[in-house]
Amino acid sequence: LLDNIALRAEVAELKADPDQPATGTCLEAYRSADEGVMATLLVANGTLNRGDVLLCGSTYGRVRAMYDDLGRPVDEAGPSSPVRVTGLDAAPDADDPFYVVGD
């Protein structure tokens, strides 16, 4: 299945543009006692940077910290990258789309 998906993506020349503001999907979110709301996001297109303003479903906030899938802090996440972010005002629902906005 994975080989078939990779082959179809290569033939259709499916590529993400890392130079635009990030968009993607929220996979899960919860409230942590130490860091507040932690949301796991999957970046579908663009690059998510620390300090970006996010609109995720009905929640919003500025990305204060980002962690990769191994829990290491990162400053940016490109296309197809799962990251955990802090800084949202409330926990968004799973499957909510997110967008980086100007302010």
PDB file of N, CA and C in Angstrom:
ATOM      1  N   LEU A   1       0.825  -1.187   0.000  1.00  0.00           N
ATOM      2  CA  LEU A   1       0.000   0.000   0.000  1.00  0.00           C
ATOM      3  C   LEU A   1       0.867   1.248   0.000  1.00  0.00           C
ATOM      4  N   LEU A   2       1.887   1.277   0.851  1.00  0.00           N
ATOM      5  CA  LEU A   2       2.755   2.443   0.929  1.00  0.00           C
ATOM      6  C   LEU A   2       3.508   2.655  -0.384  1.00  0.00           C
ATOM      7  N   ASP A   3       3.971   1.569  -0.999  1.00  0.00           N
ATOM      8  CA  ASP A   3       4.655   1.686  -2.293  1.00  0.00           C
ATOM      9  C   ASP A   3       3.710   2.217  -3.362  1.00  0.00           C
ATOM     10  N   ASN A   4       2.461   1.771  -3.338  1.00  0.00           N
ATOM     11  CA  ASN A   4       1.473   2.234  -4.307  1.00  0.00           C
ATOM     12  C   ASN A   4       1.202   3.730  -4.132  1.00  0.00           C
ATOM     13  N   ILE A   5       1.082   4.189  -2.894  1.00  0.00           N
ATOM     14  CA  ILE A   5       0.853   5.609  -2.631  1.00  0.00           C
ATOM     15  C   ILE A   5       2.059   6.434  -3.083  1.00  0.00           C
ATOM     16  N   ALA A   6       3.265   5.965  -2.778  1.00  0.00           N
ATOM     17  CA  ALA A   6       4.471   6.681  -3.185  1.00  0.00           C
ATOM     18  C   ALA A   6       4.588   6.752  -4.703  1.00  0.00           C
ATOM     19  N   LEU A   7       4.257   5.673  -5.386  1.00  0.00           N
ATOM     20  CA  LEU A   7       4.312   5.649  -6.842  1.00  0.00           C
ATOM     21  C   LEU A   7       3.301   6.623  -7.451  1.00  0.00           C
ATOM     22  N   ARG A   8       2.080   6.617  -6.940  1.00  0.00           N
ATOM     23  CA  ARG A   8       1.052   7.537  -7.458  1.00  0.00           C
ATOM     24  C   ARG A   8       1.419   8.995  -7.190  1.00  0.00           C
ATOM     25  N   ALA A   9       1.993   9.281  -6.045  1.00  0.00           N
ATOM     26  CA  ALA A   9       2.412  10.649  -5.732  1.00  0.00           C
ATOM     27  C   ALA A   9       3.551  11.088  -6.647  1.00  0.00           C
ATOM     28  N   GLU A  10       4.451  10.178  -6.961  1.00  0.00           N
ATOM     29  CA  GLU A  10       5.556  10.508  -7.852  1.00  0.00           C
ATOM     30  C   GLU A  10       5.075  10.741  -9.278  1.00  0.00           C
ATOM     31  N   VAL A  11       4.162   9.918  -9.750  1.00  0.00           N
ATOM     32  CA  VAL A  11       3.635  10.059 -11.104  1.00  0.00           C
ATOM     33  C   VAL A  11       2.826  11.345 -11.235  1.00  0.00           C
ATOM     34  N   ALA A  12       2.020  11.671 -10.220  1.00  0.00           N
ATOM     35  CA  ALA A  12       1.195  12.880 -10.259  1.00  0.00           C
ATOM     36  C   ALA A  12       1.992  14.133  -9.891  1.00  0.00           C
ATOM     37  N   GLU A  13       3.261  13.952  -9.512  1.00  0.00           N
ATOM     38  CA  GLU A  13       4.142  15.044  -9.105  1.00  0.00           C
ATOM     39  C   GLU A  13       3.521  15.886  -7.990  1.00  0.00           C
ATOM     40  N   LEU A  14       3.032  15.212  -6.946  1.00  0.00           N
ATOM     41  CA  LEU A  14       2.454  15.889  -5.788  1.00  0.00           C
ATOM     42  C   LEU A  14       3.584  16.400  -4.904  1.00  0.00           C
ATOM     43  N   LYS A  15       3.632  17.694  -4.706  1.00  0.00           N
ATOM     44  CA  LYS A  15       4.662  18.297  -3.880  1.00  0.00           C
ATOM     45  C   LYS A  15       4.042  19.422  -3.055  1.00  0.00           C
ATOM     46  N   ALA A  16       4.572  19.631  -1.861  1.00  0.00           N
ATOM     47  CA  ALA A  16       4.125  20.719  -0.994  1.00  0.00           C
ATOM     48  C   ALA A  16       5.086  21.893  -1.145  1.00  0.00           C
ATOM     49  N   ASP A  17       4.596  23.100  -0.976  1.00  0.00           N
ATOM     50  CA  ASP A  17       5.409  24.301  -1.078  1.00  0.00           C
ATOM     51  C   ASP A  17       5.841  24.726   0.325  1.00  0.00           C
ATOM     52  N   PRO A  18       7.133  24.576   0.672  1.00  0.00           N
ATOM     53  CA  PRO A  18       7.577  24.930   2.022  1.00  0.00           C
ATOM     54  C   PRO A  18       7.734  26.425   2.251  1.00  0.00           C
ATOM     55  N   ASP A  19       7.588  27.251   1.214  1.00  0.00           N
ATOM     56  CA  ASP A  19       7.813  28.681   1.345  1.00  0.00           C
ATOM     57  C   ASP A  19       6.568  29.486   1.682  1.00  0.00           C
ATOM     58  N   GLN A  20       5.438  28.850   1.855  1.00  0.00           N
ATOM     59  CA  GLN A  20       4.209  29.571   2.182  1.00  0.00           C
ATOM     60  C   GLN A  20       3.830  29.326   3.647  1.00  0.00           C
ATOM     61  N   PRO A  21       2.889  30.101   4.187  1.00  0.00           N
ATOM     62  CA  PRO A  21       2.447  29.870   5.569  1.00  0.00           C
ATOM     63  C   PRO A  21       1.844  28.472   5.731  1.00  0.00           C
ATOM     64  N   ALA A  22       2.030  27.899   6.895  1.00  0.00           N
ATOM     65  CA  ALA A  22       1.626  26.515   7.139  1.00  0.00           C
ATOM     66  C   ALA A  22       0.118  26.337   7.217  1.00  0.00           C
ATOM     67  N   THR A  23      -0.334  25.198   6.733  1.00  0.00           N
ATOM     68  CA  THR A  23      -1.705  24.729   6.904  1.00  0.00           C
ATOM     69  C   THR A  23      -1.622  23.245   7.235  1.00  0.00           C
ATOM     70  N   GLY A  24      -2.669  22.726   7.857  1.00  0.00           N
ATOM     71  CA  GLY A  24      -2.667  21.313   8.194  1.00  0.00           C
ATOM     72  C   GLY A  24      -3.847  20.942   9.057  1.00  0.00           C
ATOM     73  N   THR A  25      -3.660  19.885   9.855  1.00  0.00           N
ATOM     74  CA  THR A  25      -4.735  19.318  10.656  1.00  0.00           C
ATOM     75  C   THR A  25      -4.271  19.079  12.085  1.00  0.00           C
ATOM     76  N   CYS A  26      -5.165  19.331  13.021  1.00  0.00           N
ATOM     77  CA  CYS A  26      -4.915  19.000  14.422  1.00  0.00           C
ATOM     78  C   CYS A  26      -5.250  17.532  14.634  1.00  0.00           C
ATOM     79  N   LEU A  27      -4.308  16.769  15.161  1.00  0.00           N
ATOM     80  CA  LEU A  27      -4.532  15.351  15.405  1.00  0.00           C
ATOM     81  C   LEU A  27      -5.119  15.087  16.784  1.00  0.00           C
ATOM     82  N   GLU A  28      -4.632  15.815  17.790  1.00  0.00           N
ATOM     83  CA  GLU A  28      -5.149  15.690  19.151  1.00  0.00           C
ATOM     84  C   GLU A  28      -4.735  16.914  19.944  1.00  0.00           C
ATOM     85  N   ALA A  29      -5.396  17.148  21.051  1.00  0.00           N
ATOM     86  CA  ALA A  29      -5.048  18.273  21.925  1.00  0.00           C
ATOM     87  C   ALA A  29      -5.483  17.961  23.343  1.00  0.00           C
ATOM     88  N   TYR A  30      -4.728  18.485  24.294  1.00  0.00           N
ATOM     89  CA  TYR A  30      -5.059  18.303  25.705  1.00  0.00           C
ATOM     90  C   TYR A  30      -4.449  19.438  26.495  1.00  0.00           C
ATOM     91  N   ARG A  31      -4.910  19.612  27.721  1.00  0.00           N
ATOM     92  CA  ARG A  31      -4.384  20.654  28.593  1.00  0.00           C
ATOM     93  C   ARG A  31      -3.392  20.023  29.567  1.00  0.00           C
ATOM     94  N   SER A  32      -2.167  20.515  29.530  1.00  0.00           N
ATOM     95  CA  SER A  32      -1.108  20.060  30.420  1.00  0.00           C
ATOM     96  C   SER A  32      -1.017  21.013  31.609  1.00  0.00           C
ATOM     97  N   ALA A  33      -0.763  20.489  32.787  1.00  0.00           N
ATOM     98  CA  ALA A  33      -0.663  21.330  33.980  1.00  0.00           C
ATOM     99  C   ALA A  33       0.567  22.234  33.916  1.00  0.00           C
ATOM    100  N   ASP A  34       1.632  21.781  33.274  1.00  0.00           N
ATOM    101  CA  ASP A  34       2.873  22.559  33.218  1.00  0.00           C
ATOM    102  C   ASP A  34       2.894  23.586  32.091  1.00  0.00           C
ATOM    103  N   GLU A  35       2.484  23.179  30.883  1.00  0.00           N
ATOM    104  CA  GLU A  35       2.657  24.040  29.711  1.00  0.00           C
ATOM    105  C   GLU A  35       1.362  24.558  29.119  1.00  0.00           C
ATOM    106  N   GLY A  36       0.221  24.264  29.699  1.00  0.00           N
ATOM    107  CA  GLY A  36      -1.057  24.713  29.149  1.00  0.00           C
ATOM    108  C   GLY A  36      -1.543  23.766  28.068  1.00  0.00           C
ATOM    109  N   VAL A  37      -2.130  24.311  27.022  1.00  0.00           N
ATOM    110  CA  VAL A  37      -2.691  23.491  25.950  1.00  0.00           C
ATOM    111  C   VAL A  37      -1.571  22.964  25.066  1.00  0.00           C
ATOM    112  N   MET A  38      -1.547  21.649  24.876  1.00  0.00           N
ATOM    113  CA  MET A  38      -0.612  20.983  23.965  1.00  0.00           C
ATOM    114  C   MET A  38      -1.435  20.416  22.815  1.00  0.00           C
ATOM    115  N   ALA A  39      -1.116  20.815  21.593  1.00  0.00           N
ATOM    116  CA  ALA A  39      -1.830  20.323  20.420  1.00  0.00           C
ATOM    117  C   ALA A  39      -0.837  19.639  19.492  1.00  0.00           C
ATOM    118  N   THR A  40      -1.190  18.461  19.018  1.00  0.00           N
ATOM    119  CA  THR A  40      -0.377  17.760  18.037  1.00  0.00           C
ATOM    120  C   THR A  40      -0.921  18.097  16.660  1.00  0.00           C
ATOM    121  N   LEU A  41      -0.072  18.701  15.834  1.00  0.00           N
ATOM    122  CA  LEU A  41      -0.473  19.156  14.512  1.00  0.00           C
ATOM    123  C   LEU A  41       0.317  18.416  13.443  1.00  0.00           C
ATOM    124  N   LEU A  42      -0.323  18.174  12.315  1.00  0.00           N
ATOM    125  CA  LEU A  42       0.342  17.599  11.158  1.00  0.00           C
ATOM    126  C   LEU A  42       0.371  18.673  10.081  1.00  0.00           C
ATOM    127  N   VAL A  43       1.565  19.144   9.751  1.00  0.00           N
ATOM    128  CA  VAL A  43       1.727  20.193   8.749  1.00  0.00           C
ATOM    129  C   VAL A  43       1.551  19.563   7.378  1.00  0.00           C
ATOM    130  N   ALA A  44       0.588  20.040   6.607  1.00  0.00           N
ATOM    131  CA  ALA A  44       0.326  19.495   5.277  1.00  0.00           C
ATOM    132  C   ALA A  44       1.020  20.305   4.195  1.00  0.00           C
ATOM    133  N   ASN A  45       1.103  21.611   4.372  1.00  0.00           N
ATOM    134  CA  ASN A  45       1.683  22.477   3.358  1.00  0.00           C
ATOM    135  C   ASN A  45       2.317  23.671   4.049  1.00  0.00           C
ATOM    136  N   GLY A  46       3.424  24.152   3.559  1.00  0.00           N
ATOM    137  CA  GLY A  46       4.088  25.302   4.137  1.00  0.00           C
ATOM    138  C   GLY A  46       5.020  24.928   5.269  1.00  0.00           C
ATOM    139  N   THR A  47       5.502  25.947   5.973  1.00  0.00           N
ATOM    140  CA  THR A  47       6.418  25.745   7.091  1.00  0.00           C
ATOM    141  C   THR A  47       5.869  26.461   8.317  1.00  0.00           C
ATOM    142  N   LEU A  48       5.790  25.745   9.429  1.00  0.00           N
ATOM    143  CA  LEU A  48       5.335  26.298  10.701  1.00  0.00           C
ATOM    144  C   LEU A  48       6.555  26.699  11.506  1.00  0.00           C
ATOM    145  N   ASN A  49       6.605  27.966  11.934  1.00  0.00           N
ATOM    146  CA  ASN A  49       7.732  28.489  12.700  1.00  0.00           C
ATOM    147  C   ASN A  49       7.293  28.846  14.109  1.00  0.00           C
ATOM    148  N   ARG A  50       8.264  28.802  15.033  1.00  0.00           N
ATOM    149  CA  ARG A  50       7.977  29.241  16.387  1.00  0.00           C
ATOM    150  C   ARG A  50       7.688  30.731  16.345  1.00  0.00           C
ATOM    151  N   GLY A  51       6.613  31.186  16.984  1.00  0.00           N
ATOM    152  CA  GLY A  51       6.202  32.582  16.973  1.00  0.00           C
ATOM    153  C   GLY A  51       5.082  32.875  15.996  1.00  0.00           C
ATOM    154  N   ASP A  52       4.730  31.924  15.121  1.00  0.00           N
ATOM    155  CA  ASP A  52       3.620  32.132  14.183  1.00  0.00           C
ATOM    156  C   ASP A  52       2.295  32.204  14.926  1.00  0.00           C
ATOM    157  N   VAL A  53       1.353  32.949  14.372  1.00  0.00           N
ATOM    158  CA  VAL A  53       0.007  33.037  14.930  1.00  0.00           C
ATOM    159  C   VAL A  53      -0.850  31.983  14.249  1.00  0.00           C
ATOM    160  N   LEU A  54      -1.482  31.113  15.059  1.00  0.00           N
ATOM    161  CA  LEU A  54      -2.273  29.988  14.561  1.00  0.00           C
ATOM    162  C   LEU A  54      -3.751  30.225  14.777  1.00  0.00           C
ATOM    163  N   LEU A  55      -4.527  29.807  13.806  1.00  0.00           N
ATOM    164  CA  LEU A  55      -5.976  29.714  13.937  1.00  0.00           C
ATOM    165  C   LEU A  55      -6.308  28.246  13.714  1.00  0.00           C
ATOM    166  N   CYS A  56      -6.781  27.580  14.759  1.00  0.00           N
ATOM    167  CA  CYS A  56      -7.044  26.140  14.695  1.00  0.00           C
ATOM    168  C   CYS A  56      -8.471  25.885  15.156  1.00  0.00           C
ATOM    169  N   GLY A  57      -9.359  25.649  14.189  1.00  0.00           N
ATOM    170  CA  GLY A  57     -10.771  25.486  14.522  1.00  0.00           C
ATOM    171  C   GLY A  57     -11.294  26.777  15.111  1.00  0.00           C
ATOM    172  N   SER A  58     -11.818  26.722  16.328  1.00  0.00           N
ATOM    173  CA  SER A  58     -12.329  27.926  16.984  1.00  0.00           C
ATOM    174  C   SER A  58     -11.332  28.485  17.998  1.00  0.00           C
ATOM    175  N   THR A  59     -10.115  27.978  18.013  1.00  0.00           N
ATOM    176  CA  THR A  59      -9.088  28.454  18.939  1.00  0.00           C
ATOM    177  C   THR A  59      -8.019  29.218  18.175  1.00  0.00           C
ATOM    178  N   TYR A  60      -7.230  29.969  18.918  1.00  0.00           N
ATOM    179  CA  TYR A  60      -6.153  30.731  18.307  1.00  0.00           C
ATOM    180  C   TYR A  60      -5.028  30.888  19.314  1.00  0.00           C
ATOM    181  N   GLY A  61      -3.885  31.349  18.852  1.00  0.00           N
ATOM    182  CA  GLY A  61      -2.764  31.612  19.739  1.00  0.00           C
ATOM    183  C   GLY A  61      -1.473  31.718  18.961  1.00  0.00           C
ATOM    184  N   ARG A  62      -0.413  32.037  19.670  1.00  0.00           N
ATOM    185  CA  ARG A  62       0.913  32.141  19.086  1.00  0.00           C
ATOM    186  C   ARG A  62       1.714  30.910  19.499  1.00  0.00           C
ATOM    187  N   VAL A  63       2.451  30.333  18.578  1.00  0.00           N
ATOM    188  CA  VAL A  63       3.253  29.146  18.861  1.00  0.00           C
ATOM    189  C   VAL A  63       4.394  29.554  19.791  1.00  0.00           C
ATOM    190  N   ARG A  64       4.304  29.140  21.049  1.00  0.00           N
ATOM    191  CA  ARG A  64       5.353  29.470  22.022  1.00  0.00           C
ATOM    192  C   ARG A  64       6.484  28.461  21.994  1.00  0.00           C
ATOM    193  N   ALA A  65       6.137  27.187  21.863  1.00  0.00           N
ATOM    194  CA  ALA A  65       7.147  26.127  21.812  1.00  0.00           C
ATOM    195  C   ALA A  65       6.661  25.045  20.858  1.00  0.00           C
ATOM    196  N   MET A  66       7.614  24.382  20.200  1.00  0.00           N
ATOM    197  CA  MET A  66       7.306  23.285  19.281  1.00  0.00           C
ATOM    198  C   MET A  66       8.239  22.130  19.592  1.00  0.00           C
ATOM    199  N   TYR A  67       7.682  20.925  19.551  1.00  0.00           N
ATOM    200  CA  TYR A  67       8.452  19.718  19.803  1.00  0.00           C
ATOM    201  C   TYR A  67       8.200  18.722  18.684  1.00  0.00           C
ATOM    202  N   ASP A  68       9.251  17.993  18.288  1.00  0.00           N
ATOM    203  CA  ASP A  68       9.077  16.981  17.250  1.00  0.00           C
ATOM    204  C   ASP A  68       8.481  15.714  17.852  1.00  0.00           C
ATOM    205  N   ASP A  69       8.410  14.656  17.055  1.00  0.00           N
ATOM    206  CA  ASP A  69       7.780  13.421  17.526  1.00  0.00           C
ATOM    207  C   ASP A  69       8.574  12.714  18.611  1.00  0.00           C
ATOM    208  N   LEU A  70       9.841  13.082  18.810  1.00  0.00           N
ATOM    209  CA  LEU A  70      10.658  12.492  19.869  1.00  0.00           C
ATOM    210  C   LEU A  70      10.737  13.380  21.108  1.00  0.00           C
ATOM    211  N   GLY A  71      10.021  14.519  21.093  1.00  0.00           N
ATOM    212  CA  GLY A  71       9.995  15.414  22.236  1.00  0.00           C
ATOM    213  C   GLY A  71      11.121  16.431  22.259  1.00  0.00           C
ATOM    214  N   ARG A  72      11.897  16.530  21.185  1.00  0.00           N
ATOM    215  CA  ARG A  72      12.983  17.505  21.113  1.00  0.00           C
ATOM    216  C   ARG A  72      12.431  18.847  20.629  1.00  0.00           C
ATOM    217  N   PRO A  73      12.896  19.964  21.207  1.00  0.00           N
ATOM    218  CA  PRO A  73      12.422  21.271  20.747  1.00  0.00           C
ATOM    219  C   PRO A  73      12.919  21.563  19.326  1.00  0.00           C
ATOM    220  N   VAL A  74      12.043  22.136  18.500  1.00  0.00           N
ATOM    221  CA  VAL A  74      12.395  22.524  17.136  1.00  0.00           C
ATOM    222  C   VAL A  74      11.921  23.951  16.902  1.00  0.00           C
ATOM    223  N   ASP A  75      12.552  24.639  15.946  1.00  0.00           N
ATOM    224  CA  ASP A  75      12.175  26.016  15.617  1.00  0.00           C
ATOM    225  C   ASP A  75      11.251  26.104  14.419  1.00  0.00           C
ATOM    226  N   GLU A  76      11.269  25.085  13.552  1.00  0.00           N
ATOM    227  CA  GLU A  76      10.391  25.081  12.380  1.00  0.00           C
ATOM    228  C   GLU A  76      10.031  23.651  12.004  1.00  0.00           C
ATOM    229  N   ALA A  77       8.882  23.522  11.340  1.00  0.00           N
ATOM    230  CA  ALA A  77       8.405  22.213  10.891  1.00  0.00           C
ATOM    231  C   ALA A  77       7.917  22.360   9.456  1.00  0.00           C
ATOM    232  N   GLY A  78       8.472  21.570   8.563  1.00  0.00           N
ATOM    233  CA  GLY A  78       8.104  21.619   7.155  1.00  0.00           C
ATOM    234  C   GLY A  78       6.930  20.702   6.842  1.00  0.00           C
ATOM    235  N   PRO A  79       6.612  20.561   5.559  1.00  0.00           N
ATOM    236  CA  PRO A  79       5.498  19.714   5.140  1.00  0.00           C
ATOM    237  C   PRO A  79       5.677  18.267   5.599  1.00  0.00           C
ATOM    238  N   SER A  80       4.587  17.631   5.950  1.00  0.00           N
ATOM    239  CA  SER A  80       4.514  16.241   6.409  1.00  0.00           C
ATOM    240  C   SER A  80       5.164  16.017   7.761  1.00  0.00           C
ATOM    241  N   SER A  81       5.302  17.078   8.552  1.00  0.00           N
ATOM    242  CA  SER A  81       5.927  16.953   9.871  1.00  0.00           C
ATOM    243  C   SER A  81       4.877  17.016  10.970  1.00  0.00           C
ATOM    244  N   PRO A  82       4.870  16.019  11.868  1.00  0.00           N
ATOM    245  CA  PRO A  82       4.007  16.123  13.046  1.00  0.00           C
ATOM    246  C   PRO A  82       4.754  16.863  14.153  1.00  0.00           C
ATOM    247  N   VAL A  83       4.114  17.830  14.778  1.00  0.00           N
ATOM    248  CA  VAL A  83       4.721  18.582  15.874  1.00  0.00           C
ATOM    249  C   VAL A  83       3.699  18.807  16.971  1.00  0.00           C
ATOM    250  N   ARG A  84       4.208  18.949  18.207  1.00  0.00           N
ATOM    251  CA  ARG A  84       3.369  19.360  19.327  1.00  0.00           C
ATOM    252  C   ARG A  84       3.663  20.815  19.596  1.00  0.00           C
ATOM    253  N   VAL A  85       2.624  21.618  19.729  1.00  0.00           N
ATOM    254  CA  VAL A  85       2.806  23.050  19.951  1.00  0.00           C
ATOM    255  C   VAL A  85       2.094  23.478  21.228  1.00  0.00           C
ATOM    256  N   THR A  86       2.605  24.539  21.842  1.00  0.00           N
ATOM    257  CA  THR A  86       1.948  25.167  22.985  1.00  0.00           C
ATOM    258  C   THR A  86       1.635  26.602  22.608  1.00  0.00           C
ATOM    259  N   GLY A  87       0.662  27.194  23.272  1.00  0.00           N
ATOM    260  CA  GLY A  87       0.351  28.594  23.065  1.00  0.00           C
ATOM    261  C   GLY A  87      -1.071  28.861  22.635  1.00  0.00           C
ATOM    262  N   LEU A  88      -1.876  27.842  22.404  1.00  0.00           N
ATOM    263  CA  LEU A  88      -3.274  28.062  22.033  1.00  0.00           C
ATOM    264  C   LEU A  88      -4.089  28.416  23.268  1.00  0.00           C
ATOM    265  N   ASP A  89      -5.186  29.144  23.076  1.00  0.00           N
ATOM    266  CA  ASP A  89      -5.994  29.586  24.205  1.00  0.00           C
ATOM    267  C   ASP A  89      -6.895  28.488  24.770  1.00  0.00           C
ATOM    268  N   ALA A  90      -7.238  27.491  23.972  1.00  0.00           N
ATOM    269  CA  ALA A  90      -8.070  26.369  24.408  1.00  0.00           C
ATOM    270  C   ALA A  90      -7.695  25.151  23.566  1.00  0.00           C
ATOM    271  N   ALA A  91      -8.125  23.993  23.999  1.00  0.00           N
ATOM    272  CA  ALA A  91      -7.818  22.769  23.262  1.00  0.00           C
ATOM    273  C   ALA A  91      -8.739  22.641  22.050  1.00  0.00           C
ATOM    274  N   PRO A  92      -8.183  22.614  20.832  1.00  0.00           N
ATOM    275  CA  PRO A  92      -9.031  22.437  19.647  1.00  0.00           C
ATOM    276  C   PRO A  92      -9.505  20.991  19.543  1.00  0.00           C
ATOM    277  N   ASP A  93     -10.493  20.769  18.705  1.00  0.00           N
ATOM    278  CA  ASP A  93     -10.992  19.420  18.478  1.00  0.00           C
ATOM    279  C   ASP A  93     -10.065  18.680  17.527  1.00  0.00           C
ATOM    280  N   ALA A  94     -10.053  17.359  17.638  1.00  0.00           N
ATOM    281  CA  ALA A  94      -9.314  16.552  16.674  1.00  0.00           C
ATOM    282  C   ALA A  94      -9.950  16.740  15.309  1.00  0.00           C
ATOM    283  N   ASP A  95      -9.152  16.771  14.282  1.00  0.00           N
ATOM    284  CA  ASP A  95      -9.586  16.942  12.894  1.00  0.00           C
ATOM    285  C   ASP A  95      -9.883  18.388  12.529  1.00  0.00           C
ATOM    286  N   ASP A  96      -9.624  19.345  13.424  1.00  0.00           N
ATOM    287  CA  ASP A  96      -9.782  20.759  13.075  1.00  0.00           C
ATOM    288  C   ASP A  96      -8.634  21.179  12.166  1.00  0.00           C
ATOM    289  N   PRO A  97      -8.926  21.907  11.096  1.00  0.00           N
ATOM    290  CA  PRO A  97      -7.830  22.421  10.268  1.00  0.00           C
ATOM    291  C   PRO A  97      -7.162  23.603  10.974  1.00  0.00           C
ATOM    292  N   PHE A  98      -5.865  23.802  10.697  1.00  0.00           N
ATOM    293  CA  PHE A  98      -5.194  24.973  11.238  1.00  0.00           C
ATOM    294  C   PHE A  98      -4.565  25.766  10.102  1.00  0.00           C
ATOM    295  N   TYR A  99      -4.427  27.071  10.348  1.00  0.00           N
ATOM    296  CA  TYR A  99      -3.870  28.003   9.375  1.00  0.00           C
ATOM    297  C   TYR A  99      -2.961  28.976  10.114  1.00  0.00           C
ATOM    298  N   VAL A 100      -1.871  29.372   9.502  1.00  0.00           N
ATOM    299  CA  VAL A 100      -1.040  30.448  10.028  1.00  0.00           C
ATOM    300  C   VAL A 100      -1.567  31.746   9.434  1.00  0.00           C
ATOM    301  N   VAL A 101      -1.838  32.715  10.307  1.00  0.00           N
ATOM    302  CA  VAL A 101      -2.371  34.015   9.870  1.00  0.00           C
ATOM    303  C   VAL A 101      -1.402  35.116  10.256  1.00  0.00           C
ATOM    304  N   GLY A 102      -1.592  36.288   9.676  1.00  0.00           N
ATOM    305  CA  GLY A 102      -0.687  37.417   9.929  1.00  0.00           C
ATOM    306  C   GLY A 102      -0.750  37.940  11.349  1.00  0.00           C
ATOM    307  N   ASP A 103      -1.947  38.130  11.885  1.00  0.00           N
ATOM    308  CA  ASP A 103      -2.107  38.601  13.270  1.00  0.00           C
ATOM    309  C   ASP A 103      -3.514  38.340  13.745  1.00  0.00           C
TER     310      ASP A 103
END
